[in-house]
PDB file of C-alpha atoms and ligand atoms in Angstrom:
ATOM      1  CA  MET A  15     -69.631  -3.235  12.705  1.00 88.00           C
ATOM      2  CA  PRO A  16     -66.046  -1.910  12.580  1.00 93.00           C
ATOM      3  CA  PRO A  17     -64.344  -1.558  15.963  1.00 97.00           C
ATOM      4  CA  SER A  18     -64.123   1.887  17.512  1.00 98.00           C
ATOM      5  CA  ILE A  19     -60.834   3.368  18.606  1.00 98.00           C
ATOM      6  CA  LEU A  20     -59.662   6.561  20.226  1.00 98.00           C
ATOM      7  CA  ILE A  21     -56.475   8.161  18.913  1.00 98.00           C
ATOM      8  CA  THR A  22     -55.236  10.839  21.260  1.00 98.00           C
ATOM      9  CA  ARG A  23     -53.309  12.953  18.766  1.00 97.00           C
ATOM     10  CA  PRO A  24     -53.285  13.365  14.968  1.00 97.00           C
ATOM     11  CA  LEU A  25     -50.767  10.892  13.545  1.00 98.00           C
ATOM     12  CA  PRO A  26     -49.105  10.938  10.116  1.00 97.00           C
ATOM     13  CA  GLN A  27     -51.692  10.579   7.350  1.00 97.00           C
ATOM     14  CA  GLU A  28     -50.656   7.049   6.321  1.00 98.00           C
ATOM     15  CA  ALA A  29     -51.249   5.781   9.855  1.00 98.00           C
ATOM     16  CA  MET A  30     -54.538   7.684  10.177  1.00 98.00           C
ATOM     17  CA  SER A  31     -55.744   6.247   6.853  1.00 98.00           C
ATOM     18  CA  LEU A  32     -54.874   2.720   7.954  1.00 98.00           C
ATOM     19  CA  ALA A  33     -56.889   3.192  11.140  1.00 98.00           C
ATOM     20  CA  GLN A  34     -59.815   4.840   9.358  1.00 98.00           C
ATOM     21  CA  ALA A  35     -60.014   2.067   6.750  1.00 98.00           C
ATOM     22  CA  ARG A  36     -60.627  -0.616   9.375  1.00 98.00           C
ATOM     23  CA  ALA A  37     -62.133   1.166  12.381  1.00 98.00           C
ATOM     24  CA  THR A  38     -64.363   3.999  13.439  1.00 98.00           C
ATOM     25  CA  VAL A  39     -61.856   6.541  14.671  1.00 98.00           C
ATOM     26  CA  ASP A  40     -62.477   9.145  17.352  1.00 98.00           C
ATOM     27  CA  LEU A  41     -59.523  11.499  16.912  1.00 98.00           C
ATOM     28  CA  TYR A  42     -58.705  13.893  19.712  1.00 97.00           C
ATOM     29  CA  ALA A  43     -57.165  16.886  17.984  1.00 94.00           C
ATOM     30  CA  GLY A  44     -56.409  19.076  20.982  1.00 91.00           C
ATOM     31  CA  PRO A  45     -55.983  21.270  22.905  1.00 87.00           C
ATOM     32  CA  TYR A  46     -53.210  19.270  24.512  1.00 88.00           C
ATOM     33  CA  PRO A  47     -52.698  17.582  26.787  1.00 86.00           C
ATOM     34  CA  LEU A  48     -55.858  15.500  26.916  1.00 93.00           C
ATOM     35  CA  THR A  49     -57.192  15.775  30.463  1.00 94.00           C
ATOM     36  CA  LYS A  50     -57.905  12.650  32.438  1.00 96.00           C
ATOM     37  CA  ALA A  51     -61.605  13.525  32.557  1.00 96.00           C
ATOM     38  CA  ASP A  52     -61.746  13.903  28.743  1.00 96.00           C
ATOM     39  CA  LEU A  53     -59.775  10.713  28.265  1.00 97.00           C
ATOM     40  CA  ILE A  54     -62.182   8.775  30.476  1.00 98.00           C
ATOM     41  CA  ALA A  55     -65.238  10.298  28.783  1.00 97.00           C
ATOM     42  CA  ARG A  56     -64.030   9.551  25.249  1.00 97.00           C
ATOM     43  CA  LEU A  57     -62.742   6.071  26.036  1.00 98.00           C
ATOM     44  CA  ARG A  58     -65.967   4.796  27.633  1.00 97.00           C
ATOM     45  CA  ASP A  59     -67.376   3.258  24.415  1.00 97.00           C
ATOM     46  CA  LYS A  60     -64.083   2.323  22.701  1.00 98.00           C
ATOM     47  CA  GLY A  61     -62.539  -1.069  21.993  1.00 98.00           C
ATOM     48  CA  GLY A  62     -59.056   0.300  21.330  1.00 98.00           C
ATOM     49  CA  LEU A  63     -56.822   3.174  22.354  1.00 98.00           C
ATOM     50  CA  VAL A  64     -53.812   4.527  20.478  1.00 98.00           C
ATOM     51  CA  CYS A  65     -52.047   6.863  22.888  1.00 98.00           C
ATOM     52  CA  LEU A  66     -48.772   8.659  23.507  1.00 97.00           C
ATOM     53  CA  ILE A  67     -46.492   8.930  26.510  1.00 97.00           C
ATOM     54  CA  THR A  68     -48.280  12.132  27.532  1.00 95.00           C
ATOM     55  CA  GLU A  69     -51.338  10.082  28.531  1.00 96.00           C
ATOM     56  CA  THR A  70     -51.342   8.309  31.874  1.00 97.00           C
ATOM     57  CA  ILE A  71     -53.292   5.098  31.497  1.00 98.00           C
ATOM     58  CA  ASP A  72     -53.898   4.019  35.073  1.00 98.00           C
ATOM     59  CA  ALA A  73     -56.362   1.646  36.719  1.00 98.00           C
ATOM     60  CA  GLN A  74     -58.996   4.384  36.930  1.00 98.00           C
ATOM     61  CA  VAL A  75     -58.849   5.085  33.185  1.00 98.00           C
ATOM     62  CA  LEU A  76     -58.844   1.367  32.333  1.00 98.00           C
ATOM     63  CA  GLY A  77     -61.705   0.721  34.749  1.00 97.00           C
ATOM     64  CA  ALA A  78     -63.866   3.366  33.082  1.00 96.00           C
ATOM     65  CA  ALA A  79     -63.713   1.634  29.677  1.00 97.00           C
ATOM     66  CA  PRO A  80     -65.575  -1.680  29.955  1.00 97.00           C
ATOM     67  CA  GLY A  81     -65.154  -2.619  26.285  1.00 97.00           C
ATOM     68  CA  LEU A  82     -61.450  -1.760  26.014  1.00 98.00           C
ATOM     69  CA  LYS A  83     -59.354  -4.587  24.568  1.00 98.00           C
ATOM     70  CA  VAL A  84     -56.083  -2.905  23.641  1.00 98.00           C
ATOM     71  CA  VAL A  85     -53.883   0.044  24.604  1.00 98.00           C
ATOM     72  CA  ALA A  86     -51.372   0.720  21.821  1.00 98.00           C
ATOM     73  CA  ASN A  87     -48.657   3.104  22.998  1.00 98.00           C
ATOM     74  CA  VAL A  88     -46.831   5.069  20.302  1.00 98.00           C
ATOM     75  CA  ALA A  89     -43.498   4.646  22.119  1.00 98.00           C
ATOM     76  CA  VAL A  90     -41.135   1.898  23.104  1.00 98.00           C
ATOM     77  CA  GLY A  91     -41.293   2.910  26.787  1.00 97.00           C
ATOM     78  CA  PHE A  92     -44.608   2.163  28.477  1.00 97.00           C
ATOM     79  CA  ASN A  93     -44.143   3.455  32.008  1.00 97.00           C
ATOM     80  CA  ASN A  94     -47.191   5.715  31.383  1.00 97.00           C
ATOM     81  CA  ILE A  95     -49.387   2.607  31.394  1.00 98.00           C
ATOM     82  CA  ASP A  96     -50.328   0.445  34.368  1.00 98.00           C
ATOM     83  CA  VAL A  97     -49.605  -2.841  32.583  1.00 98.00           C
ATOM     84  CA  ALA A  98     -50.551  -4.992  35.597  1.00 97.00           C
ATOM     85  CA  ALA A  99     -53.959  -3.300  35.846  1.00 98.00           C
ATOM     86  CA  ALA A 100     -54.450  -3.796  32.102  1.00 98.00           C
ATOM     87  CA  ALA A 101     -53.488  -7.476  32.302  1.00 97.00           C
ATOM     88  CA  ALA A 102     -55.877  -7.992  35.220  1.00 97.00           C
ATOM     89  CA  ARG A 103     -58.674  -6.758  32.953  1.00 97.00           C
ATOM     90  CA  GLY A 104     -57.538  -8.823  29.964  1.00 97.00           C
ATOM     91  CA  ILE A 105     -56.428  -5.698  28.093  1.00 98.00           C
ATOM     92  CA  VAL A 106     -53.477  -6.103  25.731  1.00 98.00           C
ATOM     93  CA  VAL A 107     -50.778  -3.413  25.922  1.00 98.00           C
ATOM     94  CA  THR A 108     -48.455  -2.878  22.963  1.00 98.00           C
ATOM     95  CA  ASN A 109     -45.461  -0.646  22.295  1.00 98.00           C
ATOM     96  CA  THR A 110     -43.258   0.278  19.310  1.00 98.00           C
ATOM     97  CA  PRO A 111     -39.846  -1.351  19.720  1.00 98.00           C
ATOM     98  CA  ASP A 112     -37.276  -1.928  16.962  1.00 98.00           C
ATOM     99  CA  VAL A 113     -38.540   0.758  14.566  1.00 98.00           C
ATOM    100  CA  LEU A 114     -36.962   3.497  16.692  1.00 98.00           C
ATOM    101  CA  THR A 115     -33.786   1.774  17.851  1.00 98.00           C
ATOM    102  CA  GLU A 116     -31.339   3.291  15.366  1.00 98.00           C
ATOM    103  CA  THR A 117     -32.965   6.734  15.396  1.00 98.00           C
ATOM    104  CA  THR A 118     -32.850   6.901  19.187  1.00 98.00           C
ATOM    105  CA  ALA A 119     -29.229   5.768  19.233  1.00 98.00           C
ATOM    106  CA  ASP A 120     -28.405   8.383  16.558  1.00 98.00           C
ATOM    107  CA  PHE A 121     -29.796  11.056  18.842  1.00 99.00           C
ATOM    108  CA  ALA A 122     -28.119   9.782  22.000  1.00 99.00           C
ATOM    109  CA  TRP A 123     -24.905   9.829  19.972  1.00 98.00           C
ATOM    110  CA  ALA A 124     -25.653  13.384  18.848  1.00 98.00           C
ATOM    111  CA  LEU A 125     -26.092  14.404  22.496  1.00 98.00           C
ATOM    112  CA  LEU A 126     -22.816  12.713  23.374  1.00 98.00           C
ATOM    113  CA  MET A 127     -20.981  14.502  20.574  1.00 98.00           C
ATOM    114  CA  ALA A 128     -22.667  17.841  21.269  1.00 98.00           C
ATOM    115  CA  THR A 129     -21.793  17.632  24.942  1.00 98.00           C
ATOM    116  CA  ALA A 130     -18.177  16.588  24.449  1.00 98.00           C
ATOM    117  CA  ARG A 131     -17.520  19.068  21.648  1.00 98.00           C
ATOM    118  CA  ARG A 132     -19.598  21.962  23.035  1.00 98.00           C
ATOM    119  CA  VAL A 133     -21.806  22.286  19.950  1.00 98.00           C
ATOM    120  CA  ALA A 134     -24.658  24.118  21.713  1.00 98.00           C
ATOM    121  CA  GLU A 135     -22.270  26.627  23.300  1.00 98.00           C
ATOM    122  CA  GLY A 136     -20.692  27.240  19.896  1.00 98.00           C
ATOM    123  CA  ASP A 137     -24.088  27.835  18.330  1.00 98.00           C
ATOM    124  CA  GLN A 138     -25.014  30.331  21.037  1.00 98.00           C
ATOM    125  CA  TYR A 139     -21.650  32.073  20.668  1.00 98.00           C
ATOM    126  CA  VAL A 140     -22.123  32.613  16.933  1.00 98.00           C
ATOM    127  CA  ARG A 141     -25.761  33.712  17.261  1.00 98.00           C
ATOM    128  CA  ALA A 142     -24.783  36.206  19.956  1.00 98.00           C
ATOM    129  CA  GLY A 143     -22.447  37.896  17.450  1.00 98.00           C
ATOM    130  CA  LYS A 144     -19.374  36.988  19.501  1.00 98.00           C
ATOM    131  CA  PHE A 145     -17.501  35.305  16.648  1.00 98.00           C
ATOM    132  CA  THR A 146     -15.509  38.360  15.635  1.00 98.00           C
ATOM    133  CA  ARG A 147     -12.181  36.558  15.097  1.00 97.00           C
ATOM    134  CA  TRP A 148     -10.805  33.026  15.247  1.00 97.00           C
ATOM    135  CA  GLU A 149      -9.609  32.207  18.744  1.00 97.00           C
ATOM    136  CA  TRP A 150      -7.001  29.569  19.621  1.00 98.00           C
ATOM    137  CA  GLU A 151      -8.477  28.873  23.043  1.00 97.00           C
ATOM    138  CA  LEU A 152     -12.132  28.952  22.127  1.00 98.00           C
ATOM    139  CA  LEU A 153     -14.469  26.210  23.400  1.00 98.00           C
ATOM    140  CA  TRP A 154     -12.026  23.374  23.885  1.00 98.00           C
ATOM    141  CA  GLY A 155     -13.881  20.158  24.512  1.00 98.00           C
ATOM    142  CA  SER A 156     -13.128  16.516  24.956  1.00 98.00           C
ATOM    143  CA  ASP A 157     -12.271  13.908  22.321  1.00 98.00           C
ATOM    144  CA  VAL A 158     -14.786  11.152  21.724  1.00 98.00           C
ATOM    145  CA  HIS A 159     -12.706   8.800  19.576  1.00 98.00           C
ATOM    146  CA  GLY A 160     -10.486   6.424  21.468  1.00 98.00           C
ATOM    147  CA  LYS A 161     -12.320   6.965  24.763  1.00 98.00           C
ATOM    148  CA  THR A 162     -14.292   4.520  26.911  1.00 99.00           C
ATOM    149  CA  LEU A 163     -18.065   4.339  26.530  1.00 99.00           C
ATOM    150  CA  GLY A 164     -20.068   2.873  29.426  1.00 99.00           C
ATOM    151  CA  ILE A 165     -23.520   1.646  28.467  1.00 99.00           C
ATOM    152  CA  LEU A 166     -26.045   1.080  31.244  1.00 98.00           C
ATOM    153  CA  GLY A 167     -28.838  -1.088  29.837  1.00 98.00           C
ATOM    154  CA  PHE A 168     -27.729  -3.326  26.985  1.00 98.00           C
ATOM    155  CA  GLY A 169     -31.017  -3.796  25.162  1.00 98.00           C
ATOM    156  CA  ARG A 170     -31.688  -2.868  21.562  1.00 98.00           C
ATOM    157  CA  ILE A 171     -30.722   0.805  21.932  1.00 98.00           C
ATOM    158  CA  GLY A 172     -27.754   0.115  24.194  1.00 98.00           C
ATOM    159  CA  LYS A 173     -26.405  -2.319  21.604  1.00 98.00           C
ATOM    160  CA  ALA A 174     -26.962   0.239  18.833  1.00 98.00           C
ATOM    161  CA  MET A 175     -24.776   2.641  20.850  1.00 98.00           C
ATOM    162  CA  ALA A 176     -22.055  -0.007  21.046  1.00 98.00           C
ATOM    163  CA  ARG A 177     -22.149  -0.369  17.248  1.00 98.00           C
ATOM    164  CA  ARG A 178     -21.648   3.366  16.811  1.00 98.00           C
ATOM    165  CA  ALA A 179     -18.781   3.373  19.304  1.00 98.00           C
ATOM    166  CA  ARG A 180     -16.825   0.902  17.174  1.00 97.00           C
ATOM    167  CA  GLY A 181     -16.613   3.479  14.388  1.00 97.00           C
ATOM    168  CA  PHE A 182     -15.050   5.894  16.867  1.00 98.00           C
ATOM    169  CA  GLY A 183     -12.456   3.378  18.005  1.00 98.00           C
ATOM    170  CA  MET A 184     -13.839   3.364  21.515  1.00 98.00           C
ATOM    171  CA  ARG A 185     -13.507   0.789  24.243  1.00 98.00           C
ATOM    172  CA  VAL A 186     -17.043  -0.316  25.158  1.00 98.00           C
ATOM    173  CA  LEU A 187     -18.109  -1.429  28.627  1.00 99.00           C
ATOM    174  CA  TYR A 188     -21.670  -2.345  29.474  1.00 98.00           C
ATOM    175  CA  HIS A 189     -23.760  -3.365  32.415  1.00 98.00           C
ATOM    176  CA  ASP A 190     -27.218  -4.901  32.518  1.00 98.00           C
ATOM    177  CA  THR A 191     -29.121  -7.246  34.803  1.00 97.00           C
ATOM    178  CA  VAL A 192     -28.722  -9.925  32.124  1.00 96.00           C
ATOM    179  CA  ARG A 193     -25.387 -10.459  30.407  1.00 98.00           C
ATOM    180  CA  ALA A 194     -25.465 -10.585  26.601  1.00 98.00           C
ATOM    181  CA  ASP A 195     -24.380 -13.812  24.937  1.00 97.00           C
ATOM    182  CA  ALA A 196     -20.745 -14.247  23.967  1.00 98.00           C
ATOM    183  CA  ALA A 197     -21.452 -13.884  20.236  1.00 98.00           C
ATOM    184  CA  ALA A 198     -23.158 -10.493  20.747  1.00 97.00           C
ATOM    185  CA  GLU A 199     -20.322  -9.312  22.990  1.00 98.00           C
ATOM    186  CA  ARG A 200     -17.798 -10.339  20.360  1.00 98.00           C
ATOM    187  CA  GLU A 201     -19.703  -8.796  17.466  1.00 97.00           C
ATOM    188  CA  LEU A 202     -20.166  -5.494  19.312  1.00 98.00           C
ATOM    189  CA  GLY A 203     -16.741  -5.501  20.936  1.00 98.00           C
ATOM    190  CA  ALA A 204     -18.411  -4.882  24.297  1.00 98.00           C
ATOM    191  CA  THR A 205     -17.184  -6.039  27.701  1.00 98.00           C
ATOM    192  CA  PHE A 206     -19.540  -6.842  30.550  1.00 98.00           C
ATOM    193  CA  VAL A 207     -18.497  -5.224  33.839  1.00 98.00           C
ATOM    194  CA  ASP A 208     -20.176  -4.495  37.163  1.00 98.00           C
ATOM    195  CA  ARG A 209     -21.809  -1.119  37.563  1.00 98.00           C
ATOM    196  CA  ALA A 210     -19.084   0.317  39.812  1.00 98.00           C
ATOM    197  CA  THR A 211     -16.344  -0.565  37.315  1.00 98.00           C
ATOM    198  CA  LEU A 212     -18.328   0.978  34.466  1.00 98.00           C
ATOM    199  CA  LEU A 213     -18.861   4.212  36.393  1.00 99.00           C
ATOM    200  CA  LYS A 214     -15.218   4.366  37.422  1.00 98.00           C
ATOM    201  CA  GLU A 215     -13.706   3.694  33.979  1.00 98.00           C
ATOM    202  CA  ALA A 216     -16.088   5.256  31.431  1.00 99.00           C
ATOM    203  CA  ASP A 217     -15.447   8.644  29.843  1.00 99.00           C
ATOM    204  CA  PHE A 218     -19.099   8.680  28.739  1.00 99.00           C
ATOM    205  CA  VAL A 219     -21.844   6.954  30.709  1.00 99.00           C
ATOM    206  CA  THR A 220     -24.992   6.537  28.641  1.00 99.00           C
ATOM    207  CA  VAL A 221     -28.271   5.298  30.119  1.00 98.00           C
ATOM    208  CA  HIS A 222     -30.556   3.017  28.078  1.00 98.00           C
ATOM    209  CA  THR A 223     -32.655   1.223  30.668  1.00 98.00           C
ATOM    210  CA  PRO A 224     -36.451   1.192  30.752  1.00 97.00           C
ATOM    211  CA  LEU A 225     -37.958   3.001  33.753  1.00 97.00           C
ATOM    212  CA  SER A 226     -39.007   0.590  36.503  1.00 96.00           C
ATOM    213  CA  PRO A 227     -38.866   0.642  40.305  1.00 96.00           C
ATOM    214  CA  GLU A 228     -35.385  -0.934  39.971  1.00 97.00           C
ATOM    215  CA  THR A 229     -34.033   1.731  37.611  1.00 98.00           C
ATOM    216  CA  ARG A 230     -35.560   4.809  39.275  1.00 98.00           C
ATOM    217  CA  HIS A 231     -32.586   6.952  40.361  1.00 98.00           C
ATOM    218  CA  LEU A 232     -30.169   4.435  38.915  1.00 98.00           C
ATOM    219  CA  ILE A 233     -27.815   7.408  38.742  1.00 98.00           C
ATOM    220  CA  GLY A 234     -27.668   9.625  41.817  1.00 98.00           C
ATOM    221  CA  ALA A 235     -25.057  11.293  43.990  1.00 98.00           C
ATOM    222  CA  LYS A 236     -23.338   8.027  44.884  1.00 98.00           C
ATOM    223  CA  GLU A 237     -22.925   6.981  41.251  1.00 98.00           C
ATOM    224  CA  LEU A 238     -21.981  10.476  40.044  1.00 99.00           C
ATOM    225  CA  ARG A 239     -19.218  10.559  42.646  1.00 98.00           C
ATOM    226  CA  GLN A 240     -17.898   7.265  41.286  1.00 98.00           C
ATOM    227  CA  MET A 241     -17.531   8.738  37.779  1.00 98.00           C
ATOM    228  CA  LYS A 242     -14.359  10.449  36.544  1.00 98.00           C
ATOM    229  CA  ARG A 243     -14.269  14.218  36.939  1.00 98.00           C
ATOM    230  CA  THR A 244     -13.684  14.351  33.176  1.00 98.00           C
ATOM    231  CA  ALA A 245     -16.638  12.086  32.314  1.00 98.00           C
ATOM    232  CA  TYR A 246     -20.023  12.949  30.823  1.00 99.00           C
ATOM    233  CA  LEU A 247     -23.467  11.523  31.520  1.00 99.00           C
ATOM    234  CA  ILE A 248     -25.904  10.999  28.639  1.00 99.00           C
ATOM    235  CA  ASN A 249     -29.570  10.177  29.222  1.00 98.00           C
ATOM    236  CA  ALA A 250     -32.036   9.502  26.409  1.00 98.00           C
ATOM    237  CA  SER A 251     -34.032   6.841  28.284  1.00 98.00           C
ATOM    238  CA  ARG A 252     -36.407   8.147  30.958  1.00 98.00           C
ATOM    239  CA  GLY A 253     -35.812  11.150  33.207  1.00 98.00           C
ATOM    240  CA  PRO A 254     -36.432   9.454  36.557  1.00 98.00           C
ATOM    241  CA  CYS A 255     -33.558   7.016  35.891  1.00 98.00           C
ATOM    242  CA  VAL A 256     -31.358   9.954  36.962  1.00 98.00           C
ATOM    243  CA  ASN A 257     -31.761  11.972  40.153  1.00 98.00           C
ATOM    244  CA  GLU A 258     -31.874  15.393  38.515  1.00 98.00           C
ATOM    245  CA  ALA A 259     -31.220  17.493  41.636  1.00 98.00           C
ATOM    246  CA  GLU A 260     -28.133  15.420  42.404  1.00 98.00           C
ATOM    247  CA  LEU A 261     -26.982  15.682  38.784  1.00 99.00           C
ATOM    248  CA  VAL A 262     -27.220  19.486  39.027  1.00 98.00           C
ATOM    249  CA  GLN A 263     -25.054  19.394  42.145  1.00 98.00           C
ATOM    250  CA  ALA A 264     -22.564  17.034  40.483  1.00 98.00           C
ATOM    251  CA  VAL A 265     -22.110  19.247  37.411  1.00 98.00           C
ATOM    252  CA  LYS A 266     -22.057  22.463  39.424  1.00 98.00           C
ATOM    253  CA  GLU A 267     -19.416  21.161  41.797  1.00 98.00           C
ATOM    254  CA  GLY A 268     -17.353  19.487  39.073  1.00 98.00           C
ATOM    255  CA  TRP A 269     -17.804  15.863  40.128  1.00 98.00           C
ATOM    256  CA  ILE A 270     -18.318  15.200  36.383  1.00 98.00           C
ATOM    257  CA  ALA A 271     -17.551  17.261  33.266  1.00 98.00           C
ATOM    258  CA  GLY A 272     -21.068  17.642  31.908  1.00 98.00           C
ATOM    259  CA  ALA A 273     -24.230  15.968  30.703  1.00 98.00           C
ATOM    260  CA  GLY A 274     -26.465  15.569  27.677  1.00 99.00           C
ATOM    261  CA  LEU A 275     -30.143  15.080  28.475  1.00 99.00           C
ATOM    262  CA  ASP A 276     -33.184  14.355  26.337  1.00 98.00           C
ATOM    263  CA  VAL A 277     -35.462  13.426  29.247  1.00 98.00           C
ATOM    264  CA  TYR A 278     -36.289  14.888  32.655  1.00 98.00           C
ATOM    265  CA  GLU A 279     -37.494  13.654  35.974  1.00 98.00           C
ATOM    266  CA  GLU A 280     -40.747  15.629  35.963  1.00 97.00           C
ATOM    267  CA  GLU A 281     -41.161  16.215  32.268  1.00 95.00           C
ATOM    268  CA  PRO A 282     -41.914  18.709  30.817  1.00 95.00           C
ATOM    269  CA  LYS A 283     -40.601  20.480  33.924  1.00 97.00           C
ATOM    270  CA  VAL A 284     -36.830  20.837  33.863  1.00 98.00           C
ATOM    271  CA  HIS A 285     -34.843  21.328  37.071  1.00 98.00           C
ATOM    272  CA  PRO A 286     -34.107  25.092  37.061  1.00 98.00           C
ATOM    273  CA  GLY A 287     -30.513  24.406  38.090  1.00 98.00           C
ATOM    274  CA  LEU A 288     -29.835  22.851  34.682  1.00 98.00           C
ATOM    275  CA  PHE A 289     -30.523  26.075  32.782  1.00 98.00           C
ATOM    276  CA  SER A 290     -27.458  27.844  34.128  1.00 97.00           C
ATOM    277  CA  LEU A 291     -25.021  25.016  33.394  1.00 98.00           C
ATOM    278  CA  PRO A 292     -23.337  25.618  30.015  1.00 97.00           C
ATOM    279  CA  ASN A 293     -21.772  22.153  30.047  1.00 98.00           C
ATOM    280  CA  VAL A 294     -25.184  20.486  29.987  1.00 98.00           C
ATOM    281  CA  VAL A 295     -26.943  20.047  26.631  1.00 98.00           C
ATOM    282  CA  LEU A 296     -30.727  19.967  26.936  1.00 98.00           C
ATOM    283  CA  ALA A 297     -33.136  18.497  24.389  1.00 98.00           C
ATOM    284  CA  PRO A 298     -36.947  18.276  24.609  1.00 98.00           C
ATOM    285  CA  HIS A 299     -37.418  14.470  24.501  1.00 98.00           C
ATOM    286  CA  ILE A 300     -36.923  14.117  20.743  1.00 98.00           C
ATOM    287  CA  ALA A 301     -34.651  11.083  20.423  1.00 98.00           C
ATOM    288  CA  SER A 302     -37.081   9.170  18.192  1.00 98.00           C
ATOM    289  CA  ALA A 303     -38.285  12.276  16.368  1.00 98.00           C
ATOM    290  CA  SER A 304     -37.314  11.734  12.744  1.00 98.00           C
ATOM    291  CA  HIS A 305     -39.932  11.860   9.987  1.00 98.00           C
ATOM    292  CA  GLU A 306     -39.206   8.283   8.986  1.00 98.00           C
ATOM    293  CA  THR A 307     -39.289   6.810  12.469  1.00 98.00           C
ATOM    294  CA  ARG A 308     -42.318   8.679  13.765  1.00 98.00           C
ATOM    295  CA  LEU A 309     -44.259   7.373  10.744  1.00 98.00           C
ATOM    296  CA  LYS A 310     -43.096   3.818  11.489  1.00 98.00           C
ATOM    297  CA  MET A 311     -44.014   4.178  15.178  1.00 98.00           C
ATOM    298  CA  ALA A 312     -47.502   5.486  14.384  1.00 98.00           C
ATOM    299  CA  THR A 313     -48.128   2.773  11.805  1.00 98.00           C
ATOM    300  CA  LEU A 314     -46.937   0.017  14.128  1.00 98.00           C
ATOM    301  CA  ALA A 315     -49.154   1.302  16.957  1.00 98.00           C
ATOM    302  CA  VAL A 316     -52.196   1.352  14.667  1.00 98.00           C
ATOM    303  CA  GLU A 317     -51.347  -2.152  13.379  1.00 98.00           C
ATOM    304  CA  ASN A 318     -51.072  -3.386  16.966  1.00 98.00           C
ATOM    305  CA  CYS A 319     -54.420  -1.871  17.872  1.00 98.00           C
ATOM    306  CA  LEU A 320     -56.251  -3.205  14.800  1.00 98.00           C
ATOM    307  CA  ALA A 321     -54.733  -6.686  15.151  1.00 98.00           C
ATOM    308  CA  VAL A 322     -56.084  -7.133  18.683  1.00 98.00           C
ATOM    309  CA  LEU A 323     -59.516  -5.807  17.707  1.00 98.00           C
ATOM    310  CA  GLU A 324     -59.612  -8.172  14.726  1.00 98.00           C
ATOM    311  CA  GLY A 325     -58.692 -11.178  16.878  1.00 97.00           C
ATOM    312  CA  LYS A 326     -55.148 -11.475  15.532  1.00 97.00           C
ATOM    313  CA  THR A 327     -51.807 -11.506  17.324  1.00 97.00           C
ATOM    314  CA  PRO A 328     -50.411  -7.958  17.471  1.00 98.00           C
ATOM    315  CA  PRO A 329     -46.821  -7.524  16.214  1.00 98.00           C
ATOM    316  CA  THR A 330     -45.369  -6.137  19.454  1.00 98.00           C
ATOM    317  CA  PRO A 331     -47.326  -6.896  22.635  1.00 98.00           C
ATOM    318  CA  VAL A 332     -45.907  -5.942  26.024  1.00 98.00           C
ATOM    319  CA  ASN A 333     -48.075  -8.419  27.949  1.00 97.00           C
ATOM    320  CA  PRO A 334     -48.424 -11.384  25.564  1.00 96.00           C
ATOM    321  CA  GLU A 335     -49.721 -13.568  28.426  1.00 95.00           C
ATOM    322  CA  VAL A 336     -53.086 -11.780  28.043  1.00 96.00           C
ATOM    323  CA  LEU A 337     -53.346 -13.100  24.460  1.00 93.00           C
ATOM    324  CA  ARG A 338     -52.936 -16.694  25.598  1.00 85.00           C
ATOM    325  CA  LYS A 339     -55.892 -16.541  28.018  1.00 75.00           C
TER     326      LYS A 339
HETATM  327  C1  GLV B 690     -39.968   7.585  23.666  1.00 87.74           C
HETATM  328  O1  GLV B 690     -39.551   8.090  24.630  1.00 87.74           O
HETATM  329  C2  GLV B 690     -40.283   6.189  23.567  1.00 87.74           C
HETATM  330  O2  GLV B 690     -40.304   5.499  24.598  1.00 87.74           O
HETATM  331  O3  GLV B 690     -40.533   5.721  22.453  1.00 87.74           O
END
């Protein structure tokens, strides 16, 4: 009998077809979001789950699905899943790294550019019919080229940011818990510094850490006060890495020049203070949202799920120790 899997949202057709060819698929097609009660009810008889970051997969959900072998998240971040609880039950958790690295870095770069060069304000100005003549003093921003980029979290996406910075002739500083090897530093032209130095010297601080207890509120009032008054904060990682209320205060009071955000502390809620700050660019968590990449993410998640159910090694497990048991 083919394995049975729950997919919590319609995925691109190629990924759906792959799943349907090798499994019995229970597709939840809305209305969104899937409630916890519905999730538990539909997961009870499933061997696999393909889910998104909107689903919280906690010990209660995992405990209600006795036959569950794999949770395949369609995202690189997996803070929506209790990985320890899954491992304790022998459930494999997988994510979708690599396929979204460049797309996510493209978007973080777009946020950086939009923030520095006031793209969103310009768009609003034109749409409001205010562009009645060319103005010398209109919407002056900050240069990007030749400036210093500070990358917090030097994983795949952080490194992809460093590569982009080279094309802009930027000086690149980075900080991470683990220092990159000398060859990577050389190739990317990136210098390892402590966090305080990065905050003090960067013109753009961009966050690319996963969310964990250690990175929650990695940036708060103390760090924002260490940044230059002319510097910008970019966050396309996870909202809770930044203390949003303290960021609002920092921008309002001019401790920093502005911010570009794709993620929020209590998503999809956005701190109301952000709405009135013109020097903050707000995006609705879309950094990996290109047609090409979303298809690759969905396909990889389905491949991960099917591999575990067919007794094979999944391409990108988060808790590979479960496979060795
Ligand atoms: C999106 O936020 C992801 O983690 O892939």
